[in-house]
C-alpha cells in the first residue's frame, strides 16, 4: 500500500482462477468436512427460511444451503464452478435427508451466459455467501448480475463476505490491486485463490451497478474467544440484503 501511495505501479490483479478452486475442493474438502455448516444463516437471513425457491452461487459443499433447507421447506439449485464441489454438495444433501429438494449444477457465475442460464429460475432468494470475495472486481460485477437475473421481481439477493480489517485481512499479503489498508481490497492466497475484503459502501455500489436495490447493508462483527489461551479472535464481515426491482 505504501508503494502504491508513493506512486509505484501496483501489479495487475490476477484473473479469477476456477482451476484453483477445483483443486482446493479436491485437496482439502474431499470428504466435505473442510467447511462447517453456517448454522447462523437462518437467523441472519430469515427471508431465506421462508423462501419457496433458493438459488446459490458458489455453493461449495453446501455449508450455507443445508442449514436453510433444514429450517424451511424450500427447494434449491446449488451451483459452483467446481465439479468436485457440486458432487460433494449432492452427497452432503443426500446424507442430510434433503437431497430430494436440491439440484446441483456446475456453473461459473462470472460467465457472460450465466444470467441467461438462470433467468427462468425466478427464485425467491439467491445466496452469494463468501463467493464474491473469491473474485476480482470484474468477476464480482458479473456474479451480481447473475444473481439479479436468478430471482423473481421483488426477490432478494443475500450476500455475506469478508470485511475490511478482519483478522484475515490484517494477516494477508499486500493487496494486489494497490488498495490502501482499511479499504475494500483484493488479495491473493498462495494456493492461487483470491480473497477480497469488503466495506458496506463498496458492496452497495457494486450491487446497485448490477441493478439491485439495497435493503439492509451492514458490518457484522463477531468475537471468538479461545478458552485455552484467553485470546479473542475478532472477525469482521459485511452482510447485505438487496432486492430486484419489481
XYZ file of C-alpha atoms in Angstrom:
246
model
C 0.000 0.000 0.000
C 2.873 2.379 0.826
C 4.483 1.776 -2.568
C 1.183 2.454 -4.324
C 0.712 5.649 -2.319
C 4.193 6.731 -3.341
C 3.269 6.357 -6.981
C 4.696 2.904 -7.733
C 2.547 0.904 -10.127
C 0.659 -1.899 -8.398
C 0.739 -5.294 -10.106
C -2.440 -6.111 -12.048
C -4.984 -8.244 -10.156
C -4.891 -11.922 -11.115
C -7.839 -13.218 -13.071
C -10.411 -15.472 -11.426
C -8.846 -18.943 -11.389
C -11.585 -21.593 -11.424
C -8.980 -24.355 -11.549
C -7.559 -23.224 -8.201
C -10.950 -23.674 -6.546
C -11.401 -27.079 -8.126
C -8.002 -28.069 -6.726
C -8.902 -26.735 -3.277
C -12.092 -28.799 -3.073
C -10.363 -31.907 -4.389
C -7.465 -31.495 -1.955
C -8.970 -30.064 1.231
C -12.667 -30.844 1.010
C -12.685 -34.353 -0.430
C -14.847 -35.617 2.455
C -16.988 -32.440 2.601
C -15.647 -31.660 6.073
C -13.463 -28.688 5.195
C -16.203 -26.137 5.879
C -18.532 -26.275 8.835
C -22.212 -25.608 8.271
C -23.053 -21.944 8.710
C -25.824 -22.513 11.214
C -26.188 -18.804 11.924
C -27.646 -18.119 8.471
C -31.326 -18.820 9.339
C -31.061 -16.043 11.938
C -29.040 -13.752 9.689
C -31.362 -14.170 6.696
C -34.927 -15.082 7.795
C -36.180 -14.350 4.269
C -34.276 -17.435 3.096
C -36.069 -19.638 5.652
C -39.492 -18.601 4.343
C -38.454 -18.872 0.675
C -40.001 -21.492 -1.592
C -37.151 -21.482 -4.100
C -33.459 -20.745 -3.482
C -30.550 -20.394 -5.902
C -26.999 -20.330 -4.581
C -23.923 -19.137 -6.439
C -20.677 -20.680 -5.228
C -22.408 -23.268 -3.062
C -19.279 -25.300 -2.352
C -20.201 -28.421 -0.388
C -23.455 -26.925 0.910
C -22.278 -25.296 4.148
C -24.636 -22.336 3.651
C -27.540 -24.058 1.953
C -28.109 -27.005 4.273
C -28.969 -25.054 7.456
C -31.544 -23.054 5.486
C -33.122 -26.156 3.982
C -33.396 -27.741 7.416
C -35.025 -24.597 8.793
C -37.536 -24.231 5.954
C -39.236 -26.112 3.129
C -37.526 -24.619 0.086
C -36.248 -26.403 -2.971
C -32.863 -25.237 -4.182
C -30.472 -25.035 -7.092
C -26.881 -25.139 -5.841
C -24.265 -24.008 -8.351
C -20.487 -23.890 -8.219
C -17.651 -23.516 -10.697
C -16.028 -26.672 -9.278
C -17.400 -30.075 -10.390
C -15.871 -31.540 -7.231
C -17.861 -29.124 -5.062
C -21.065 -29.904 -6.957
C -20.585 -33.632 -6.384
C -19.875 -33.072 -2.698
C -22.937 -30.855 -2.343
C -25.149 -33.606 -3.757
C -23.611 -36.170 -1.403
C -23.961 -33.957 1.660
C -27.576 -33.127 0.820
C -28.381 -36.828 0.448
C -26.768 -37.632 3.803
C -28.727 -34.807 5.437
C -32.013 -36.169 4.079
C -32.754 -33.155 1.862
C -31.334 -34.495 -1.393
C -34.770 -34.609 -2.979
C -35.034 -30.842 -2.612
C -31.613 -29.979 -4.046
C -30.500 -29.751 -7.659
C -26.762 -29.163 -8.065
C -25.079 -27.981 -11.245
C -21.711 -26.727 -12.451
C -21.967 -23.031 -13.286
C -19.443 -20.215 -13.436
C -21.385 -17.206 -12.142
C -18.952 -14.879 -13.943
C -19.624 -16.419 -17.366
C -21.409 -13.997 -19.736
C -24.046 -16.677 -20.395
C -24.802 -17.319 -16.717
C -27.567 -14.674 -16.300
C -29.498 -16.130 -19.231
C -28.998 -19.661 -17.893
C -30.639 -18.729 -14.581
C -33.176 -16.173 -15.803
C -36.008 -18.695 -15.783
C -35.449 -19.864 -12.201
C -37.355 -16.921 -10.649
C -36.089 -17.809 -7.198
C -37.306 -16.033 -4.086
C -33.724 -15.592 -2.897
C -30.234 -16.017 -4.288
C -27.442 -16.779 -1.840
C -23.997 -15.331 -2.516
C -22.197 -16.355 0.673
C -18.403 -15.937 0.766
C -18.438 -16.138 -3.031
C -17.890 -12.554 -4.197
C -14.729 -12.492 -2.111
C -13.240 -15.199 -4.315
C -13.480 -12.905 -7.356
C -11.753 -9.836 -8.659
C -13.795 -6.669 -9.153
C -14.870 -7.541 -12.696
C -15.898 -11.013 -11.562
C -17.937 -9.561 -8.705
C -19.876 -7.363 -11.132
C -20.600 -10.356 -13.362
C -21.677 -12.569 -10.440
C -24.011 -9.907 -9.053
C -25.624 -9.582 -12.489
C -26.135 -13.370 -12.493
C -27.616 -13.234 -9.000
C -30.027 -10.473 -10.030
C -31.155 -12.465 -13.064
C -31.856 -15.588 -10.990
C -34.509 -14.067 -8.705
C -38.064 -13.015 -9.463
C -39.007 -9.312 -9.426
C -39.068 -8.356 -5.775
C -36.819 -11.299 -4.892
C -33.787 -10.906 -2.662
C -30.055 -11.367 -3.219
C -28.368 -12.212 0.096
C -24.646 -11.547 0.448
C -22.195 -12.207 3.248
C -18.425 -11.968 2.890
C -15.144 -10.947 4.496
C -14.940 -7.379 5.773
C -12.057 -4.941 5.647
C -9.879 -5.061 8.777
C -10.930 -8.633 9.551
C -8.140 -10.605 11.218
C -7.606 -12.484 7.943
C -7.236 -9.133 6.189
C -4.593 -7.988 8.625
C -2.624 -11.193 8.070
C -2.974 -11.123 4.287
C -0.104 -10.134 1.978
C -0.125 -6.689 0.409
C -3.221 -6.007 -1.673
C -2.612 -6.945 -5.292
C -4.807 -4.102 -6.521
C -2.851 -1.448 -4.605
C -5.796 -0.543 -2.328
C -4.818 1.177 0.945
C -5.156 -0.595 4.291
C -8.697 -0.385 5.687
C -10.424 -0.075 2.323
C -12.015 -2.700 0.105
C -9.113 -4.679 -1.305
C -8.177 -7.778 -3.299
C -5.564 -10.226 -2.041
C -4.161 -13.461 -3.492
C -3.529 -16.609 -1.472
C -0.571 -18.902 -2.077
C -2.869 -21.614 -3.479
C -3.958 -19.363 -6.345
C -7.367 -18.409 -4.966
C -8.373 -14.813 -4.333
C -9.784 -13.145 -1.237
C -11.494 -9.773 -1.368
C -12.284 -7.751 1.770
C -15.415 -5.584 1.563
C -16.861 -2.434 3.048
C -20.638 -1.805 3.098
C -20.147 1.174 0.804
C -18.244 -0.838 -1.782
C -20.749 -3.727 -1.715
C -23.697 -1.336 -2.022
C -22.193 0.393 -5.044
C -21.389 -2.923 -6.742
C -24.924 -4.233 -6.202
C -26.517 -1.021 -7.439
C -24.434 -1.241 -10.604
C -25.978 -4.688 -11.146
C -29.453 -3.129 -10.899
C -30.191 -4.231 -7.331
C -31.764 -2.091 -4.626
C -30.059 -2.100 -1.193
C -32.423 -3.089 1.611
C -30.040 -3.677 4.518
C -26.247 -3.496 4.261
C -24.143 -3.607 7.406
C -20.947 -4.541 9.173
C -21.089 -7.775 11.180
C -18.504 -8.299 13.925
C -18.055 -11.468 15.959
C -15.648 -12.219 18.812
C -14.374 -15.794 19.098
C -12.693 -16.325 22.499
C -10.132 -19.097 22.828
C -10.785 -20.519 26.295
C -7.381 -22.204 26.444
C -5.284 -19.138 25.618
C -7.636 -16.314 26.522
C -7.069 -14.731 23.121
C -10.146 -13.212 21.494
C -10.235 -13.533 17.709
C -12.200 -10.661 16.199
C -13.890 -11.360 12.870
C -15.313 -8.654 10.619
C -17.801 -9.353 7.837
C -20.118 -7.398 5.567
C -23.711 -8.540 5.066
C -26.183 -7.262 2.522
C -29.795 -7.806 1.509
C -30.637 -6.496 -1.959
C -33.913 -6.511 -3.893
C -34.542 -6.983 -7.578
C -36.803 -4.146 -8.747
C -40.460 -5.086 -9.239
